[in-house]
Amino acid sequence: MQEYLKQQIAGALRKIAPELDIPEITIQKPRSPEHGDAATNVALTLAKALKQNPRSIAEKIAGNIDVSTGYIKGVEVAGPGFINFRFAGNWLSDKLSGAHQAGKEFGRGRMLENKKIQVEFVSANPTGPLTVGHGRNAVLGDTIARVLQWAGADVQREYYFNNAGRQMRVLAESVRARYLQAIGQEAEFPEGGYEGAYITDIAEKVKEQHGNSLLGEEHLPVFRQAAEEGIFEDIRKTLARMNIAMDSFFNENTLYEDGSIDKVIATLRDKDLIYEEDGATWFKTTSFGKDKDTVLIKSTGEPTYRLPDIAYHINKLERGFDLALDIFGADHIATYPDVVSAVRACGYDSDRIDVIVYQFVTIVKDGKPFKMSTRKANFVTLDELMDEVGADVTRFFFLMRAPGTHLEFDLNEAKQAGEKNPVFYLQYAHARIQSIMKKVRDTYDFSGKTPDFGLLVHDSEVTLVKRILELPEVIQLTAGQREPHKLIQYLNELATAFHKFYHDCRILGEDEPLALARTELLTVTATVLANGLGILGISAPDKM
RNA sequence: GCGCCCGUAGCUCAACCGGAUAGAGCAACUGCCUUCUAAGCAGUAGGUUACAGGUUCGAGUCCUGUCGGGCGUACCA
């Protein structure tokens, strides 16, 4: 429809001002329904070039729009020079039939067809259970992956982790200390060790398996491995509970084993971007506009996390992804430019890397900000949150707001917020429709009959139809901007349109043709709700 | 100090890369269930978009400065 309107306007412009280059014509959906179904501001943007007042340009364009095809019902000039279009009923019913026939596939797009996209998210090291702090990352990543799939992309979900490093050593030492305590030995708990109760649980398991046989310090790897396995098992369970399934787990260690870390250093050295100072190896980030150079290998010989990060992103590109998306918290924002510079310096197309930065969730407990620390066991886990409010509300909560805004989460109100969470508004609409469907099936026999959507002329019906038809566009928009809250907003509007319809129009008791048209209208509505909720990873219940 | 993000109704947040009268939910107030689920519908109230300038037909949105918050600015991840 947009294309059709653009052609019409371009045609009109050629008649009015043949010598003019046709500009980019933007069509937008007016905020207020009084302004029609679509509008353009071309007259305003052309006012200067044509040296005429926008209003009269608009009048001329409007006068040259062909309304005889039957898809456009009205063309008006309004305000300072907007041109508003109204769609005709037969256009709506044609499109609705299309949506009806598309069935469960309605809304799928081809924008990203044949694109291989990787979304990397969660990527928490296995040092403890996933907390509500990880929740926003996990849910955003998974939902963006889902919407990209709906836009036609071939998507892989990857979880990147590091099981070597200092963190893991401290973790192993913490487990060992608990183990020694459990078998009655004196053991000093390591400084800065992990204090959580889950450490003791892991130690208990090690004790069950190995008894008292792990006294010596040389057994530390056993504790490390037990911790990693136990914690990863929990993480996977938590993710599964949230409706998230990773396609692959990528161990940072791979990058050391296959030599890609060394290769990065060698390549950057060839480009004269590496130097040694104070026993450390530095990357000349100043030549990319930073005010300081960056250490890649510490004087201890241990690389900083930035180095494997670079190698990892090169690895992604070598695996052939058209796009590698990272989901990052605000704390990682500073490293991203370094990675991009290095990847580009190594001769790769860094445009294929993109990052989504979300702002931190501020946890509020008892009216005060609550600082979480995995080490100090000061945290609220996602499992605890889901115990309280369930997986649907948990997902919805993290998706409701734009990733770029700070999000405040009041734990004391979490449950209460759960009970009146707007997610129920959407789910209720779906359940309500299913309930009607059941009654309709008991009352009418529509088998083999085709609905005549032209019968849907009530205001509430027309509004609902228009909403339904927006789904494909909203999915494209959400996928393009990677902002799931736009889909939520749309589903809210759709649900509102449905509830209004429910209030104004009935099915039971109506003549069969109208009842049939309305029933099938609701079939499509339910499909849109289910598809939308599906993209959000939230259930669409038949009963509530 | 410097860099990035943010500041919109009492609260939590929208506003489709500059468009028309800045919108929802929660909280408050008023109506609507003998009829397909009242987890709903209809209505009232709530705003100098932190502040001050600038750019233009037009600014919550863009540029400059100020104030306030978050995160970076580590040979931590």
GROMACS .gro file of N, CA and C in nm, chain A residues 76-168:
model
  279
   76GLU      N    1  -0.730   1.412   0.141
   76GLU     CA    2  -0.756   1.546   0.193
   76GLU      C    3  -0.626   1.618   0.224
   77VAL      N    4  -0.636   1.748   0.217
   77VAL     CA    5  -0.523   1.829   0.261
   77VAL      C    6  -0.558   1.885   0.398
   78ALA      N    7  -0.463   1.878   0.488
   78ALA     CA    8  -0.494   1.922   0.624
   78ALA      C    9  -0.374   1.989   0.688
   79GLY      N   10  -0.401   2.061   0.792
   79GLY     CA   11  -0.295   2.127   0.869
   79GLY      C   12  -0.211   2.216   0.780
   80PRO      N   13  -0.082   2.219   0.804
   80PRO     CA   14   0.006   2.308   0.729
   80PRO      C   15   0.030   2.262   0.586
   81GLY      N   16  -0.015   2.140   0.552
   81GLY     CA   17   0.008   2.091   0.417
   81GLY      C   18   0.029   1.941   0.409
   82PHE      N   19  -0.024   1.871   0.510
   82PHE     CA   20  -0.021   1.726   0.505
   82PHE      C   21  -0.125   1.677   0.407
   83ILE      N   22  -0.096   1.566   0.341
   83ILE     CA   23  -0.197   1.503   0.256
   83ILE      C   24  -0.236   1.372   0.322
   84ASN      N   25  -0.363   1.359   0.353
   84ASN     CA   26  -0.411   1.241   0.423
   84ASN      C   27  -0.491   1.151   0.330
   85PHE      N   28  -0.468   1.021   0.346
   85PHE     CA   29  -0.538   0.923   0.263
   85PHE      C   30  -0.624   0.835   0.351
   86ARG      N   31  -0.740   0.798   0.298
   86ARG     CA   32  -0.824   0.701   0.366
   86ARG      C   33  -0.838   0.578   0.278
   87PHE      N   34  -0.822   0.462   0.339
   87PHE     CA   35  -0.831   0.338   0.263
   87PHE      C   36  -0.976   0.297   0.249
   88ALA      N   37  -1.005   0.238   0.136
   88ALA     CA   38  -1.142   0.192   0.113
   88ALA      C   39  -1.164   0.056   0.176
   89GLY      N   40  -1.288   0.025   0.204
   89GLY     CA   41  -1.323  -0.100   0.270
   89GLY      C   42  -1.281  -0.223   0.193
   90ASN      N   43  -1.288  -0.220   0.063
   90ASN     CA   44  -1.253  -0.342  -0.010
   90ASN      C   45  -1.104  -0.371  -0.004
   91TRP      N   46  -1.026  -0.265   0.013
   91TRP     CA   47  -0.882  -0.291   0.030
   91TRP      C   48  -0.861  -0.366   0.160
   92LEU      N   49  -0.930  -0.321   0.266
   92LEU     CA   50  -0.916  -0.386   0.396
   92LEU      C   51  -0.961  -0.531   0.392
   93SER      N   52  -1.076  -0.555   0.328
   93SER     CA   53  -1.126  -0.693   0.330
   93SER      C   54  -1.039  -0.784   0.244
   94ASP      N   55  -0.982  -0.729   0.136
   94ASP     CA   56  -0.889  -0.810   0.055
   94ASP      C   57  -0.769  -0.850   0.138
   95LYS      N   58  -0.714  -0.751   0.208
   95LYS     CA   59  -0.595  -0.779   0.287
   95LYS      C   60  -0.625  -0.877   0.400
   96LEU      N   61  -0.743  -0.861   0.460
   96LEU     CA   62  -0.780  -0.949   0.570
   96LEU      C   63  -0.792  -1.093   0.520
   97SER      N   64  -0.848  -1.110   0.401
   97SER     CA   65  -0.856  -1.245   0.344
   97SER      C   66  -0.716  -1.303   0.329
   98GLY      N   67  -0.623  -1.220   0.287
   98GLY     CA   68  -0.485  -1.265   0.273
   98GLY      C   69  -0.429  -1.313   0.405
   99ALA      N   70  -0.453  -1.234   0.509
   99ALA     CA   71  -0.404  -1.269   0.642
   99ALA      C   72  -0.470  -1.399   0.689
  100HIS      N   73  -0.598  -1.411   0.661
  100HIS     CA   74  -0.675  -1.529   0.700
  100HIS      C   75  -0.618  -1.653   0.633
  101GLN      N   76  -0.582  -1.639   0.506
  101GLN     CA   77  -0.527  -1.754   0.435
  101GLN      C   78  -0.384  -1.786   0.482
  102ALA      N   79  -0.310  -1.684   0.517
  102ALA     CA   80  -0.172  -1.706   0.562
  102ALA      C   81  -0.171  -1.785   0.693
  103GLY      N   82  -0.280  -1.774   0.771
  103GLY     CA   83  -0.293  -1.852   0.894
  103GLY      C   84  -0.179  -1.824   0.990
  104LYS      N   85  -0.122  -1.930   1.045
  104LYS     CA   86  -0.018  -1.914   1.147
  104LYS      C   87   0.109  -1.849   1.094
  105GLU      N   88   0.120  -1.842   0.963
  105GLU     CA   89   0.240  -1.781   0.904
  105GLU      C   90   0.224  -1.631   0.887
  106PHE      N   91   0.105  -1.580   0.918
  106PHE     CA   92   0.081  -1.437   0.897
  106PHE      C   93   0.177  -1.353   0.981
  107GLY      N   94   0.248  -1.265   0.912
  107GLY     CA   95   0.344  -1.180   0.981
  107GLY      C   96   0.488  -1.212   0.945
  108ARG      N   97   0.509  -1.332   0.891
  108ARG     CA   98   0.647  -1.366   0.852
  108ARG      C   99   0.688  -1.279   0.735
  109GLY      N  100   0.815  -1.240   0.736
  109GLY     CA  101   0.862  -1.152   0.631
  109GLY      C  102   0.986  -1.205   0.563
  110ARG      N  103   1.024  -1.137   0.457
  110ARG     CA  104   1.140  -1.183   0.380
  110ARG      C  105   1.256  -1.084   0.388
  111MET      N  106   1.240  -0.982   0.472
  111MET     CA  107   1.341  -0.877   0.477
  111MET      C  108   1.482  -0.933   0.495
  112LEU      N  109   1.495  -1.035   0.579
  112LEU     CA  110   1.627  -1.088   0.611
  112LEU      C  111   1.648  -1.228   0.553
  113GLU      N  112   1.572  -1.258   0.449
  113GLU     CA  113   1.585  -1.391   0.390
  113GLU      C  114   1.727  -1.414   0.343
  114ASN      N  115   1.775  -1.536   0.364
  114ASN     CA  116   1.910  -1.576   0.324
  114ASN      C  117   2.021  -1.507   0.404
  115LYS      N  118   1.983  -1.442   0.515
  115LYS     CA  119   2.086  -1.382   0.600
  115LYS      C  120   2.114  -1.476   0.716
  116LYS      N  121   2.241  -1.501   0.735
  116LYS     CA  122   2.283  -1.581   0.852
  116LYS      C  123   2.322  -1.485   0.962
  117ILE      N  124   2.249  -1.488   1.070
  117ILE     CA  125   2.276  -1.395   1.180
  117ILE      C  126   2.305  -1.472   1.307
  118GLN      N  127   2.408  -1.428   1.378
  118GLN     CA  128   2.433  -1.488   1.507
  118GLN      C  129   2.400  -1.386   1.615
  119VAL      N  130   2.328  -1.431   1.714
  119VAL     CA  131   2.304  -1.345   1.829
  119VAL      C  132   2.378  -1.407   1.947
  120GLU      N  133   2.469  -1.332   2.002
  120GLU     CA  134   2.542  -1.380   2.118
  120GLU      C  135   2.487  -1.311   2.241
  121PHE      N  136   2.445  -1.389   2.338
  121PHE     CA  137   2.389  -1.326   2.457
  121PHE      C  138   2.405  -1.415   2.580
  122VAL      N  139   2.363  -1.366   2.691
  122VAL     CA  140   2.386  -1.418   2.825
  122VAL      C  141   2.537  -1.415   2.851
  123SER      N  142   2.609  -1.516   2.796
  123SER     CA  143   2.755  -1.516   2.807
  123SER      C  144   2.807  -1.485   2.945
  124ALA      N  145   2.734  -1.531   3.046
  124ALA     CA  146   2.783  -1.515   3.183
  124ALA      C  147   2.879  -1.630   3.212
  125ASN      N  148   2.991  -1.600   3.272
  125ASN     CA  149   3.083  -1.707   3.309
  125ASN      C  150   3.020  -1.791   3.419
  126PRO      N  151   3.053  -1.921   3.419
  126PRO     CA  152   2.988  -2.013   3.514
  126PRO      C  153   3.041  -1.999   3.656
  127THR      N  154   3.017  -1.885   3.716
  127THR     CA  155   3.061  -1.865   3.854
  127THR      C  156   2.946  -1.860   3.952
  128GLY      N  157   2.825  -1.864   3.901
  128GLY     CA  158   2.710  -1.860   3.990
  128GLY      C  159   2.581  -1.862   3.911
  129PRO      N  160   2.469  -1.871   3.981
  129PRO     CA  161   2.340  -1.878   3.912
  129PRO      C  162   2.309  -1.746   3.840
  130LEU      N  163   2.222  -1.752   3.740
  130LEU     CA  164   2.181  -1.631   3.669
  130LEU      C  165   2.095  -1.546   3.762
  131THR      N  166   2.125  -1.418   3.765
  131THR     CA  167   2.051  -1.327   3.852
  131THR      C  168   1.957  -1.241   3.768
  132VAL      N  169   1.875  -1.164   3.836
  132VAL     CA  170   1.784  -1.077   3.761
  132VAL      C  171   1.866  -0.977   3.679
  133GLY      N  172   1.990  -0.953   3.720
  133GLY     CA  173   2.077  -0.868   3.641
  133GLY      C  174   2.105  -0.926   3.503
  134HIS      N  175   2.111  -1.057   3.494
  134HIS     CA  176   2.133  -1.122   3.364
  134HIS      C  177   2.004  -1.131   3.284
  135GLY      N  178   1.893  -1.113   3.354
  135GLY     CA  179   1.763  -1.137   3.291
  135GLY      C  180   1.739  -1.051   3.169
  136ARG      N  181   1.773  -0.926   3.180
  136ARG     CA  182   1.745  -0.836   3.068
  136ARG      C  183   1.823  -0.878   2.945
  137ASN      N  184   1.948  -0.917   2.967
  137ASN     CA  185   2.032  -0.964   2.859
  137ASN      C  186   1.972  -1.088   2.794
  138ALA      N  187   1.940  -1.186   2.876
  138ALA     CA  188   1.892  -1.315   2.826
  138ALA      C  189   1.763  -1.299   2.746
  139VAL      N  190   1.671  -1.224   2.802
  139VAL     CA  191   1.539  -1.212   2.739
  139VAL      C  192   1.547  -1.125   2.613
  140LEU      N  193   1.626  -1.020   2.620
  140LEU     CA  194   1.644  -0.936   2.501
  140LEU      C  195   1.705  -1.017   2.387
  141GLY      N  196   1.813  -1.087   2.418
  141GLY     CA  197   1.883  -1.164   2.316
  141GLY      C  198   1.791  -1.266   2.251
  142ASP      N  199   1.720  -1.341   2.332
  142ASP     CA  200   1.634  -1.446   2.278
  142ASP      C  201   1.521  -1.386   2.195
  143THR      N  202   1.463  -1.278   2.242
  143THR     CA  203   1.351  -1.219   2.172
  143THR      C  204   1.395  -1.156   2.040
  144ILE      N  205   1.510  -1.092   2.042
  144ILE     CA  206   1.561  -1.036   1.918
  144ILE      C  207   1.590  -1.148   1.819
  145ALA      N  208   1.645  -1.257   1.869
  145ALA     CA  209   1.668  -1.373   1.782
  145ALA      C  210   1.537  -1.419   1.720
  146ARG      N  211   1.433  -1.426   1.801
  146ARG     CA  212   1.303  -1.472   1.750
  146ARG      C  213   1.247  -1.379   1.644
  147VAL      N  214   1.257  -1.251   1.668
  147VAL     CA  215   1.196  -1.159   1.573
  147VAL      C  216   1.277  -1.156   1.443
  148LEU      N  217   1.408  -1.175   1.453
  148LEU     CA  218   1.490  -1.182   1.332
  148LEU      C  219   1.450  -1.305   1.250
  149GLN      N  220   1.418  -1.413   1.321
  149GLN     CA  221   1.373  -1.532   1.250
  149GLN      C  222   1.241  -1.505   1.178
  150TRP      N  223   1.154  -1.431   1.242
  150TRP     CA  224   1.026  -1.399   1.178
  150TRP      C  225   1.045  -1.308   1.057
  151ALA      N  226   1.155  -1.234   1.060
  151ALA     CA  227   1.184  -1.147   0.946
  151ALA      C  228   1.260  -1.224   0.837
  152GLY      N  229   1.276  -1.354   0.858
  152GLY     CA  230   1.331  -1.438   0.753
  152GLY      C  231   1.474  -1.483   0.772
  153ALA      N  232   1.539  -1.435   0.879
  153ALA     CA  233   1.681  -1.467   0.896
  153ALA      C  234   1.702  -1.608   0.949
  154ASP      N  235   1.820  -1.660   0.920
  154ASP     CA  236   1.865  -1.787   0.973
  154ASP      C  237   1.951  -1.751   1.095
  155VAL      N  238   1.898  -1.781   1.214
  155VAL     CA  239   1.959  -1.728   1.336
  155VAL      C  240   2.023  -1.836   1.422
  156GLN      N  241   2.141  -1.806   1.472
  156GLN     CA  242   2.204  -1.895   1.568
  156GLN      C  243   2.220  -1.821   1.701
  157ARG      N  244   2.183  -1.889   1.808
  157ARG     CA  245   2.200  -1.830   1.942
  157ARG      C  246   2.325  -1.889   2.004
  158GLU      N  247   2.417  -1.802   2.043
  158GLU     CA  248   2.541  -1.852   2.101
  158GLU      C  249   2.568  -1.792   2.239
  159TYR      N  250   2.624  -1.876   2.323
  159TYR     CA  251   2.661  -1.840   2.460
  159TYR      C  252   2.812  -1.852   2.467
  160TYR      N  253   2.878  -1.742   2.496
  160TYR     CA  254   3.025  -1.738   2.501
  160TYR      C  255   3.068  -1.741   2.647
  161PHE      N  256   3.165  -1.825   2.678
  161PHE     CA  257   3.206  -1.829   2.819
  161PHE      C  258   3.354  -1.856   2.832
  162ASN      N  259   3.403  -1.826   2.950
  162ASN     CA  260   3.542  -1.844   2.981
  162ASN      C  261   3.551  -1.931   3.107
  163ASN      N  262   3.612  -2.047   3.093
  163ASN     CA  263   3.621  -2.135   3.210
  163ASN      C  264   3.766  -2.150   3.256
  164ALA      N  265   3.853  -2.057   3.211
  164ALA     CA  266   3.991  -2.061   3.260
  164ALA      C  267   4.009  -1.948   3.361
  165GLY      N  268   4.076  -1.846   3.327
  165GLY     CA  269   4.083  -1.720   3.403
  165GLY      C  270   4.088  -1.722   3.555
  166ARG      N  271   4.103  -1.605   3.608
  166ARG     CA  272   4.120  -1.587   3.751
  166ARG      C  273   3.992  -1.616   3.829
  167GLN      N  274   3.881  -1.567   3.772
  167GLN     CA  275   3.752  -1.589   3.837
  167GLN      C  276   3.729  -1.736   3.870
  168MET      N  277   3.758  -1.820   3.769
  168MET     CA  278   3.731  -1.961   3.786
  168MET      C  279   3.826  -2.025   3.886
   0.00000   0.00000   0.00000
